[in-house]
Amino acid sequence: MKRNTAMRDFFHPTGPPDLVTPCFFAVELPMALVVCFFSAFLVYATIVPYLPVLVRGLGYSHTITGILLGIFEAAGIFGPFLFGYFADKLGRYKSGLIMTYGIVFAAVIPLALFRNPWISALSLVFLAIGFRSSVPLLDAAATIRLGSTGDYGRVRMAGSVSFVLLMLILQWTPVLKPDTSGSIAVWICISTVIALVSMAFLPAAQGTPEKPPSNTGPSGSAAPGKHRLWTSFFTLGIIMIAFGRLAMAPINAFFSLYLIEVIHWDAVGLMWALSALSEIPAMFFSSRLIRRFGAPFLLALSVVGVGARLAIYVLFPTKLGISVAQLLHFFCFGLFHPAAVAFVAMCVPPERRALGMSIYLSIGTGLPSFLGNAIGGYVVEHWGYPALFSSFIIFAVLSLLMYGVMRFFSGPVSSKSPKRR
């Protein structure tokens, strides 16, 4: 009992939220979410770093690889909206998550077996729909049920831990080394099965989410209305996030290939593990930092880290330089993602949270990634990796400009009191 109390206090320093309908295993909600995030990012650990290697290993050029990865990101824009809409409507995130993992498992098999651009494109479409829809559903379930007293960053940290562990395993595994398309596909299937099994820990229904008072908004003023989602503050924030993610696009899509083809270093797993390891302390302290400085400011600070990381890739293309650049993932994702989730949570009411998270993952992440991948492959093919990384710094600058616009129109922006217009 004492151990359970300590675990609750770790995730809920100001007190745990009400528990929801029990799952198959008698596990309290915070620990159930920890298990689900841990397993969900095992799937991320096999897809995010290695999907470019898988596609390139099918024999496609840089340009075709970029186009196919762009198709993957474009398809990922629409899936979360579909799953998010029905999850909000029915209040059942578990069923949606099971469907997304099933789609991932079914899509990766033909992707690895057939070396045909049309089959590859179709497989990537379904892979993206399943893969890109899973985390918005899990984020929505977590932010709704943890409420204002829960610590999303500490729960989400479990995903970073699992990412690091699997990256290290893949880096030094003596069997099924992820350097061929077939081996990578096998690892994706294994991680997806683990994620499916973890769904046994998640409650079947999320119950009735917390709802703010009907006559007040986040700043204590009149609420903008249940159906008003696209406020000016929210729109500016999503644009800022989108430019930041566009600046990150060459890191996510082409870093693994850059490491192999330019640095000539077979350390994809190690370098991705290093970056994920650096994000863990950021995740741990993210809630405290968000309360202190506000989500928009942390987003701006994170974008500065993105620009610096891209510059290091260009100016210091050595093993040491790359290793140092990977540590900036502390800002690029460790702070960026919790701040973005907090921003959406403060702007979108709980009953539309899955849709809000889908907007973040689709328009704020998927669309910029699609554009970055499609453009990036062409840039690498004709001008090389230095031109790719240096040119995308401009999008980090544009993201910072959007933050300036938010401050100009909304005043000092915090995570608790955005001015709605």
CSV table of C-alpha atoms in Angstrom, one decimal:
chain,number,residue,atom,x,y,z
A,1,MET,CA,0.0,0.0,0.0
A,2,LYS,CA,2.8,2.4,0.8
A,3,ARG,CA,4.5,1.6,-2.5
A,4,ASN,CA,1.3,2.3,-4.4
A,5,THR,CA,0.9,5.6,-2.5
A,6,ALA,CA,4.4,6.7,-3.4
A,7,MET,CA,3.8,5.8,-7.1
A,8,ARG,CA,0.6,7.9,-7.1
A,9,ASP,CA,2.4,10.9,-5.5
A,10,PHE,CA,5.1,10.7,-8.2
A,11,PHE,CA,2.6,11.2,-11.0
A,12,HIS,CA,0.2,13.4,-9.0
A,13,PRO,CA,2.1,15.6,-6.6
A,14,THR,CA,-1.0,17.5,-5.7
A,15,GLY,CA,-3.3,14.5,-5.5
A,16,PRO,CA,-4.5,11.8,-7.9
A,17,PRO,CA,-7.6,12.2,-10.1
A,18,ASP,CA,-10.6,9.9,-9.8
A,19,LEU,CA,-10.0,6.4,-11.1
A,20,VAL,CA,-12.0,5.3,-14.1
A,21,THR,CA,-13.5,2.0,-15.2
A,22,PRO,CA,-11.2,-0.9,-14.3
A,23,CYS,CA,-9.1,-2.6,-17.0
A,24,PHE,CA,-8.3,-6.3,-17.3
A,25,PHE,CA,-5.4,-5.9,-14.9
A,26,ALA,CA,-5.9,-4.2,-11.5
A,27,VAL,CA,-3.6,-1.2,-12.3
A,28,GLU,CA,-4.3,2.4,-11.4
A,29,LEU,CA,-4.6,4.9,-14.2
A,30,PRO,CA,-1.2,6.5,-14.0
A,31,MET,CA,0.6,3.2,-14.1
A,32,ALA,CA,-1.7,2.0,-16.9
A,33,LEU,CA,-0.7,5.1,-18.9
A,34,VAL,CA,2.9,4.5,-18.2
A,35,VAL,CA,2.7,1.0,-19.6
A,36,CYS,CA,0.8,2.2,-22.7
A,37,PHE,CA,3.3,5.1,-23.4
A,38,PHE,CA,6.2,2.7,-22.8
A,39,SER,CA,4.9,0.3,-25.4
A,40,ALA,CA,3.7,2.9,-27.8
A,41,PHE,CA,7.2,4.4,-28.2
A,42,LEU,CA,8.7,1.0,-28.9
A,43,VAL,CA,6.8,1.3,-32.1
A,44,TYR,CA,8.2,4.9,-32.6
A,45,ALA,CA,11.7,3.6,-32.0
A,46,THR,CA,11.4,1.2,-34.9
A,47,ILE,CA,9.6,3.5,-37.3
A,48,VAL,CA,10.9,7.1,-36.8
A,49,PRO,CA,14.7,6.3,-37.1
A,50,TYR,CA,14.5,3.4,-39.4
A,51,LEU,CA,11.6,4.0,-41.9
A,52,PRO,CA,13.9,6.1,-44.2
A,53,VAL,CA,16.5,3.3,-44.1
A,54,LEU,CA,13.7,0.7,-44.9
A,55,VAL,CA,12.5,2.7,-47.9
A,56,ARG,CA,15.9,3.6,-49.1
A,57,GLY,CA,16.8,-0.1,-48.8
A,58,LEU,CA,14.1,-1.0,-51.3
A,59,GLY,CA,16.4,0.5,-54.0
A,60,TYR,CA,14.8,4.0,-54.4
A,61,SER,CA,16.8,7.2,-55.1
A,62,HIS,CA,16.9,10.0,-52.6
A,63,THR,CA,14.2,11.9,-54.6
A,64,ILE,CA,11.8,8.9,-54.7
A,65,THR,CA,12.6,8.2,-51.0
A,66,GLY,CA,11.7,11.8,-50.1
A,67,ILE,CA,8.5,11.6,-52.1
A,68,LEU,CA,7.5,8.3,-50.5
A,69,LEU,CA,8.3,9.6,-47.0
A,70,GLY,CA,6.3,12.7,-48.0
A,71,ILE,CA,3.3,10.5,-48.9
A,72,PHE,CA,3.7,8.8,-45.5
A,73,GLU,CA,3.5,12.2,-43.7
A,74,ALA,CA,0.6,13.4,-45.9
A,75,ALA,CA,-1.5,10.3,-45.2
A,76,GLY,CA,-0.7,10.8,-41.5
A,77,ILE,CA,-2.5,14.1,-41.6
A,78,PHE,CA,-5.9,12.7,-42.2
A,79,GLY,CA,-5.9,9.5,-40.0
A,80,PRO,CA,-5.8,11.3,-36.6
A,81,PHE,CA,-8.8,13.5,-37.6
A,82,LEU,CA,-10.9,10.4,-38.3
A,83,PHE,CA,-9.9,8.5,-35.2
A,84,GLY,CA,-10.0,11.6,-33.1
A,85,TYR,CA,-13.5,12.5,-34.1
A,86,PHE,CA,-15.0,9.1,-33.2
A,87,ALA,CA,-12.9,8.9,-30.0
A,88,ASP,CA,-14.3,12.2,-28.8
A,89,LYS,CA,-17.8,11.2,-29.9
A,90,LEU,CA,-17.8,7.8,-28.3
A,91,GLY,CA,-15.4,8.4,-25.5
A,92,ARG,CA,-13.6,5.2,-26.2
A,93,TYR,CA,-9.9,5.6,-27.0
A,94,LYS,CA,-8.9,2.0,-26.3
A,95,SER,CA,-10.8,0.6,-29.3
A,96,GLY,CA,-9.2,3.3,-31.5
A,97,LEU,CA,-5.7,2.5,-30.3
A,98,ILE,CA,-6.2,-1.2,-31.0
A,99,MET,CA,-7.3,-0.4,-34.5
A,100,THR,CA,-4.3,1.8,-35.2
A,101,TYR,CA,-1.8,-0.8,-34.1
A,102,GLY,CA,-3.6,-3.4,-36.2
A,103,ILE,CA,-3.3,-1.2,-39.2
A,104,VAL,CA,0.5,-0.7,-38.6
A,105,PHE,CA,1.1,-4.4,-38.4
A,106,ALA,CA,-0.9,-5.2,-41.6
A,107,ALA,CA,0.7,-2.3,-43.6
A,108,VAL,CA,4.4,-3.0,-42.9
A,109,ILE,CA,4.4,-6.5,-44.3
A,110,PRO,CA,3.7,-5.6,-48.0
A,111,LEU,CA,5.9,-2.6,-47.6
A,112,ALA,CA,8.9,-4.8,-46.9
A,113,LEU,CA,8.0,-7.7,-49.3
A,114,PHE,CA,7.3,-5.8,-52.5
A,115,ARG,CA,9.8,-3.5,-54.3
A,116,ASN,CA,7.2,-1.5,-56.3
A,117,PRO,CA,6.7,2.2,-55.9
A,118,TRP,CA,2.9,2.0,-56.1
A,119,ILE,CA,2.7,-0.8,-53.5
A,120,SER,CA,5.2,1.0,-51.3
A,121,ALA,CA,3.2,4.2,-51.5
A,122,LEU,CA,-0.1,2.4,-50.7
A,123,SER,CA,1.5,0.6,-47.8
A,124,LEU,CA,3.0,3.8,-46.5
A,125,VAL,CA,-0.5,5.4,-46.6
A,126,PHE,CA,-2.0,2.8,-44.3
A,127,LEU,CA,1.1,2.7,-42.1
A,128,ALA,CA,0.9,6.4,-41.6
A,129,ILE,CA,-2.8,6.3,-40.8
A,130,GLY,CA,-2.3,3.8,-38.1
A,131,PHE,CA,1.0,5.1,-36.8
A,132,ARG,CA,0.1,8.8,-36.7
A,133,SER,CA,-3.3,8.2,-35.1
A,134,SER,CA,-2.0,6.3,-32.1
A,135,VAL,CA,-0.3,9.0,-30.1
A,136,PRO,CA,-3.0,11.7,-30.4
A,137,LEU,CA,-5.5,9.2,-29.0
A,138,LEU,CA,-3.1,8.3,-26.2
A,139,ASP,CA,-2.3,11.9,-25.5
A,140,ALA,CA,-6.0,12.8,-25.4
A,141,ALA,CA,-6.7,10.0,-23.0
A,142,ALA,CA,-3.8,11.0,-20.8
A,143,THR,CA,-4.5,14.7,-20.6
A,144,ILE,CA,-8.2,14.3,-20.0
A,145,ARG,CA,-7.9,11.7,-17.2
A,146,LEU,CA,-4.8,13.1,-15.5
A,147,GLY,CA,-6.5,16.5,-15.4
A,148,SER,CA,-4.9,19.7,-14.1
A,149,THR,CA,-3.3,17.9,-11.1
A,150,GLY,CA,-1.6,15.2,-13.1
A,151,ASP,CA,1.9,15.4,-14.6
A,152,TYR,CA,1.7,14.5,-18.3
A,153,GLY,CA,5.5,15.0,-18.7
A,154,ARG,CA,6.4,12.3,-16.1
A,155,VAL,CA,3.9,9.8,-17.6
A,156,ARG,CA,5.1,10.6,-21.2
A,157,MET,CA,8.7,10.1,-20.0
A,158,ALA,CA,8.1,6.4,-20.0
A,159,GLY,CA,7.9,6.6,-23.8
A,160,SER,CA,11.4,8.3,-23.9
A,161,VAL,CA,12.8,5.5,-21.7
A,162,SER,CA,11.4,2.8,-23.9
A,163,PHE,CA,12.7,4.6,-27.0
A,164,VAL,CA,16.2,4.7,-25.6
A,165,LEU,CA,16.2,1.1,-24.5
A,166,LEU,CA,15.1,-0.2,-27.8
A,167,MET,CA,17.5,2.0,-29.7
A,168,LEU,CA,20.4,0.6,-27.7
A,169,ILE,CA,19.1,-3.0,-28.3
A,170,LEU,CA,18.9,-2.4,-32.0
A,171,GLN,CA,22.3,-0.8,-32.2
A,172,TRP,CA,24.1,-3.8,-30.7
A,173,THR,CA,21.7,-6.7,-31.4
A,174,PRO,CA,23.6,-9.8,-32.8
A,175,VAL,CA,20.5,-11.0,-34.6
A,176,LEU,CA,18.1,-9.2,-36.9
A,177,LYS,CA,20.3,-6.2,-37.2
A,178,PRO,CA,18.2,-3.4,-38.6
A,179,ASP,CA,20.2,-2.7,-41.7
A,180,THR,CA,17.9,-4.3,-44.2
A,181,SER,CA,14.3,-3.6,-45.1
A,182,GLY,CA,13.2,-7.1,-44.0
A,183,SER,CA,14.8,-6.9,-40.5
A,184,ILE,CA,13.4,-3.4,-39.9
A,185,ALA,CA,9.9,-4.7,-40.8
A,186,VAL,CA,10.3,-7.6,-38.3
A,187,TRP,CA,11.2,-5.2,-35.5
A,188,ILE,CA,8.2,-3.0,-36.4
A,189,CYS,CA,5.9,-6.0,-36.2
A,190,ILE,CA,7.4,-7.1,-32.8
A,191,SER,CA,7.0,-3.7,-31.3
A,192,THR,CA,3.4,-3.4,-32.6
A,193,VAL,CA,2.5,-6.7,-31.0
A,194,ILE,CA,3.8,-5.5,-27.7
A,195,ALA,CA,1.8,-2.3,-28.0
A,196,LEU,CA,-1.3,-4.3,-28.7
A,197,VAL,CA,-0.8,-6.5,-25.6
A,198,SER,CA,-0.3,-3.3,-23.5
A,199,MET,CA,-3.9,-2.3,-24.3
A,200,ALA,CA,-5.0,-4.8,-21.7
A,201,PHE,CA,-3.8,-2.3,-19.1
A,202,LEU,CA,-5.9,0.6,-20.5
A,203,PRO,CA,-9.4,1.1,-19.2
A,204,ALA,CA,-12.1,0.2,-21.8
A,205,ALA,CA,-13.8,3.6,-21.4
A,206,GLN,CA,-12.5,6.9,-20.3
A,207,GLY,CA,-15.6,7.9,-18.5
A,208,THR,CA,-16.8,11.5,-18.4
A,209,PRO,CA,-13.9,14.0,-18.8
A,210,GLU,CA,-13.5,17.0,-16.6
A,211,LYS,CA,-15.4,20.0,-17.9
A,212,PRO,CA,-14.6,23.6,-17.1
A,213,PRO,CA,-17.4,25.9,-15.7
A,214,SER,CA,-19.7,26.8,-18.5
A,215,ASN,CA,-19.5,30.5,-18.0
A,216,THR,CA,-15.7,30.9,-17.9
A,217,GLY,CA,-12.8,30.6,-20.2
A,218,PRO,CA,-9.1,29.9,-19.4
A,219,SER,CA,-8.5,33.5,-18.3
A,220,GLY,CA,-11.7,33.8,-16.3
A,221,SER,CA,-13.5,35.7,-19.0
A,222,ALA,CA,-16.5,34.6,-20.9
A,223,ALA,CA,-15.9,31.2,-22.6
A,224,PRO,CA,-15.7,31.4,-26.4
A,225,GLY,CA,-18.3,28.7,-26.8
A,226,LYS,CA,-18.1,24.9,-26.9
A,227,HIS,CA,-17.9,24.7,-30.6
A,228,ARG,CA,-15.4,27.5,-31.2
A,229,LEU,CA,-12.1,25.7,-31.7
A,230,TRP,CA,-10.1,28.0,-34.0
A,231,THR,CA,-9.5,31.0,-31.9
A,232,SER,CA,-6.9,33.4,-33.1
A,233,PHE,CA,-4.6,32.4,-30.2
A,234,PHE,CA,-4.9,28.7,-31.0
A,235,THR,CA,-4.4,29.4,-34.7
A,236,LEU,CA,-1.3,31.4,-34.2
A,237,GLY,CA,0.1,28.7,-31.9
A,238,ILE,CA,-0.5,25.9,-34.4
A,239,ILE,CA,1.2,27.9,-37.1
A,240,MET,CA,4.2,28.5,-34.8
A,241,ILE,CA,4.3,24.8,-34.0
A,242,ALA,CA,4.0,23.9,-37.7
A,243,PHE,CA,7.0,26.1,-38.7
A,244,GLY,CA,9.0,24.6,-35.8
A,245,ARG,CA,8.2,21.0,-37.0
A,246,LEU,CA,9.0,22.0,-40.5
A,247,ALA,CA,12.5,23.0,-39.3
A,248,MET,CA,12.8,19.6,-37.7
A,249,ALA,CA,11.7,17.7,-40.8
A,250,PRO,CA,15.2,17.0,-42.2
A,251,ILE,CA,16.3,15.7,-38.8
A,252,ASN,CA,13.5,13.2,-38.5
A,253,ALA,CA,13.6,12.1,-42.2
A,254,PHE,CA,17.2,12.3,-43.3
A,255,PHE,CA,19.4,12.2,-40.2
A,256,SER,CA,19.8,8.4,-40.3
A,257,LEU,CA,20.8,8.5,-44.0
A,258,TYR,CA,23.1,11.5,-43.3
A,259,LEU,CA,24.8,9.5,-40.6
A,260,ILE,CA,25.4,6.5,-42.9
A,261,GLU,CA,26.2,8.2,-46.2
A,262,VAL,CA,28.1,11.4,-45.1
A,263,ILE,CA,29.6,10.6,-41.6
A,264,HIS,CA,30.1,6.9,-42.6
A,265,TRP,CA,29.1,5.9,-39.1
A,266,ASP,CA,27.0,2.8,-38.4
A,267,ALA,CA,25.5,4.3,-35.2
A,268,VAL,CA,21.9,5.1,-36.1
A,269,GLY,CA,20.5,3.4,-33.0
A,270,LEU,CA,23.2,4.9,-30.7
A,271,MET,CA,22.6,8.5,-31.9
A,272,TRP,CA,18.8,8.2,-31.7
A,273,ALA,CA,19.2,6.7,-28.3
A,274,LEU,CA,21.4,9.6,-27.2
A,275,SER,CA,18.9,12.2,-28.4
A,276,ALA,CA,16.0,10.4,-26.7
A,277,LEU,CA,18.1,10.1,-23.5
A,278,SER,CA,18.6,13.9,-23.5
A,279,GLU,CA,14.8,14.5,-23.7
A,280,ILE,CA,14.1,12.5,-20.5
A,281,PRO,CA,15.0,15.3,-18.0
A,282,ALA,CA,13.1,17.8,-20.1
A,283,MET,CA,10.0,15.6,-19.9
A,284,PHE,CA,10.5,15.1,-16.2
A,285,PHE,CA,10.5,18.9,-15.4
A,286,SER,CA,8.3,20.0,-18.3
A,287,SER,CA,5.1,20.5,-16.2
A,288,ARG,CA,7.0,22.7,-13.7
A,289,LEU,CA,8.6,24.7,-16.5
A,290,ILE,CA,5.3,25.1,-18.3
A,291,ARG,CA,3.7,26.5,-15.1
A,292,ARG,CA,6.6,28.8,-14.6
A,293,PHE,CA,7.2,30.2,-18.1
A,294,GLY,CA,4.2,29.2,-20.2
A,295,ALA,CA,3.9,26.8,-23.1
A,296,PRO,CA,4.4,29.4,-25.9
A,297,PHE,CA,7.7,30.6,-24.5
A,298,LEU,CA,9.0,27.0,-24.1
A,299,LEU,CA,8.0,26.4,-27.7
A,300,ALA,CA,10.0,29.4,-28.8
A,301,LEU,CA,13.0,28.3,-26.7
A,302,SER,CA,12.7,24.8,-28.3
A,303,VAL,CA,12.8,26.2,-31.8
A,304,VAL,CA,16.0,28.0,-31.0
A,305,GLY,CA,17.4,24.6,-30.1
A,306,VAL,CA,16.2,23.2,-33.5
A,307,GLY,CA,18.1,26.0,-35.4
A,308,ALA,CA,21.2,25.4,-33.4
A,309,ARG,CA,21.1,21.7,-34.0
A,310,LEU,CA,20.8,22.1,-37.8
A,311,ALA,CA,23.7,24.6,-37.7
A,312,ILE,CA,25.9,22.1,-35.9
A,313,TYR,CA,25.2,19.4,-38.5
A,314,VAL,CA,26.5,21.8,-41.2
A,315,LEU,CA,29.4,23.4,-39.3
A,316,PHE,CA,30.7,20.4,-37.5
A,317,PRO,CA,30.1,17.2,-39.6
A,318,THR,CA,32.1,15.0,-37.3
A,319,LYS,CA,31.2,12.2,-34.8
A,320,LEU,CA,31.8,14.6,-31.9
A,321,GLY,CA,29.8,17.4,-33.5
A,322,ILE,CA,26.9,15.1,-34.3
A,323,SER,CA,26.9,13.7,-30.8
A,324,VAL,CA,26.7,17.2,-29.3
A,325,ALA,CA,23.9,18.1,-31.7
A,326,GLN,CA,21.9,15.1,-30.6
A,327,LEU,CA,21.9,16.4,-27.0
A,328,LEU,CA,19.9,19.4,-28.2
A,329,HIS,CA,17.0,17.0,-28.6
A,330,PHE,CA,16.4,18.2,-25.0
A,331,PHE,CA,14.9,21.3,-26.5
A,332,CYS,CA,13.8,20.0,-29.9
A,333,PHE,CA,11.4,17.4,-28.6
A,334,GLY,CA,11.9,17.1,-24.8
A,335,LEU,CA,10.5,20.5,-24.2
A,336,PHE,CA,8.7,21.1,-27.5
A,337,HIS,CA,6.3,18.2,-27.3
A,338,PRO,CA,5.0,18.7,-23.7
A,339,ALA,CA,4.7,22.4,-24.4
A,340,ALA,CA,2.7,21.7,-27.5
A,341,VAL,CA,0.5,19.3,-25.7
A,342,ALA,CA,0.0,21.8,-22.9
A,343,PHE,CA,-0.8,24.5,-25.4
A,344,VAL,CA,-3.5,22.3,-27.0
A,345,ALA,CA,-4.9,21.3,-23.6
A,346,MET,CA,-5.3,24.9,-22.5
A,347,CYS,CA,-7.0,26.0,-25.7
A,348,VAL,CA,-9.3,23.0,-26.4
A,349,PRO,CA,-12.0,21.8,-24.1
A,350,PRO,CA,-11.8,18.2,-22.8
A,351,GLU,CA,-14.8,17.1,-24.8
A,352,ARG,CA,-12.9,17.9,-28.0
A,353,ARG,CA,-9.4,17.0,-26.8
A,354,ALA,CA,-8.8,14.1,-29.2
A,355,LEU,CA,-9.7,16.4,-32.1
A,356,GLY,CA,-7.4,19.1,-30.7
A,357,MET,CA,-4.5,16.7,-30.4
A,358,SER,CA,-5.2,15.5,-33.9
A,359,ILE,CA,-4.9,19.0,-35.2
A,360,TYR,CA,-1.6,19.3,-33.5
A,361,LEU,CA,-0.3,16.0,-34.8
A,362,SER,CA,-1.8,16.5,-38.3
A,363,ILE,CA,-1.5,20.2,-39.2
A,364,GLY,CA,1.2,21.1,-36.7
A,365,THR,CA,3.3,18.0,-37.4
A,366,GLY,CA,2.1,15.8,-40.3
A,367,LEU,CA,1.7,18.6,-42.9
A,368,PRO,CA,5.1,20.2,-42.2
A,369,SER,CA,6.8,16.8,-42.2
A,370,PHE,CA,5.2,16.0,-45.6
A,371,LEU,CA,6.4,19.2,-47.1
A,372,GLY,CA,9.8,18.8,-45.5
A,373,ASN,CA,10.3,15.3,-46.7
A,374,ALA,CA,9.1,16.0,-50.2
A,375,ILE,CA,11.3,19.1,-50.5
A,376,GLY,CA,14.2,17.6,-48.6
A,377,GLY,CA,14.7,14.6,-50.9
A,378,TYR,CA,15.0,16.9,-53.9
A,379,VAL,CA,17.5,19.2,-52.1
A,380,VAL,CA,19.7,16.3,-51.0
A,381,GLU,CA,19.6,14.8,-54.5
A,382,HIS,CA,20.8,18.0,-56.1
A,383,TRP,CA,22.7,20.0,-53.5
A,384,GLY,CA,23.5,17.6,-50.7
A,385,TYR,CA,22.9,17.4,-46.9
A,386,PRO,CA,24.6,20.7,-45.9
A,387,ALA,CA,22.2,22.6,-48.1
A,388,LEU,CA,19.3,20.7,-46.7
A,389,PHE,CA,20.1,21.4,-43.0
A,390,SER,CA,21.2,25.0,-43.5
A,391,SER,CA,18.1,26.0,-45.6
A,392,PHE,CA,15.6,24.7,-43.1
A,393,ILE,CA,17.0,27.0,-40.4
A,394,ILE,CA,14.8,29.7,-42.0
A,395,PHE,CA,11.7,27.8,-40.8
A,396,ALA,CA,12.9,28.0,-37.2
A,397,VAL,CA,13.3,31.8,-37.7
A,398,LEU,CA,9.7,31.9,-39.1
A,399,SER,CA,8.5,30.0,-36.0
A,400,LEU,CA,10.1,32.6,-33.7
A,401,LEU,CA,8.5,35.4,-35.7
A,402,MET,CA,5.1,33.7,-35.1
A,403,TYR,CA,5.8,33.8,-31.4
A,404,GLY,CA,6.5,37.5,-31.7
A,405,VAL,CA,3.1,37.9,-33.4
A,406,MET,CA,1.4,36.0,-30.6
A,407,ARG,CA,3.0,38.3,-28.0
A,408,PHE,CA,2.0,41.4,-30.0
A,409,PHE,CA,-1.6,40.5,-30.3
A,410,SER,CA,-2.1,38.6,-27.0
A,411,GLY,CA,0.4,40.3,-24.7
A,412,PRO,CA,2.5,38.1,-22.3
A,413,VAL,CA,1.3,34.6,-23.2
A,414,SER,CA,1.3,32.0,-20.5
A,415,SER,CA,0.0,28.4,-20.3
A,416,LYS,CA,-2.9,29.4,-18.2
A,417,SER,CA,-4.4,32.6,-19.6
A,418,PRO,CA,-4.3,33.1,-23.3
A,419,LYS,CA,-6.4,36.0,-24.6
A,420,ARG,CA,-9.0,34.7,-26.9
A,421,ARG,CA,-10.2,36.7,-29.8
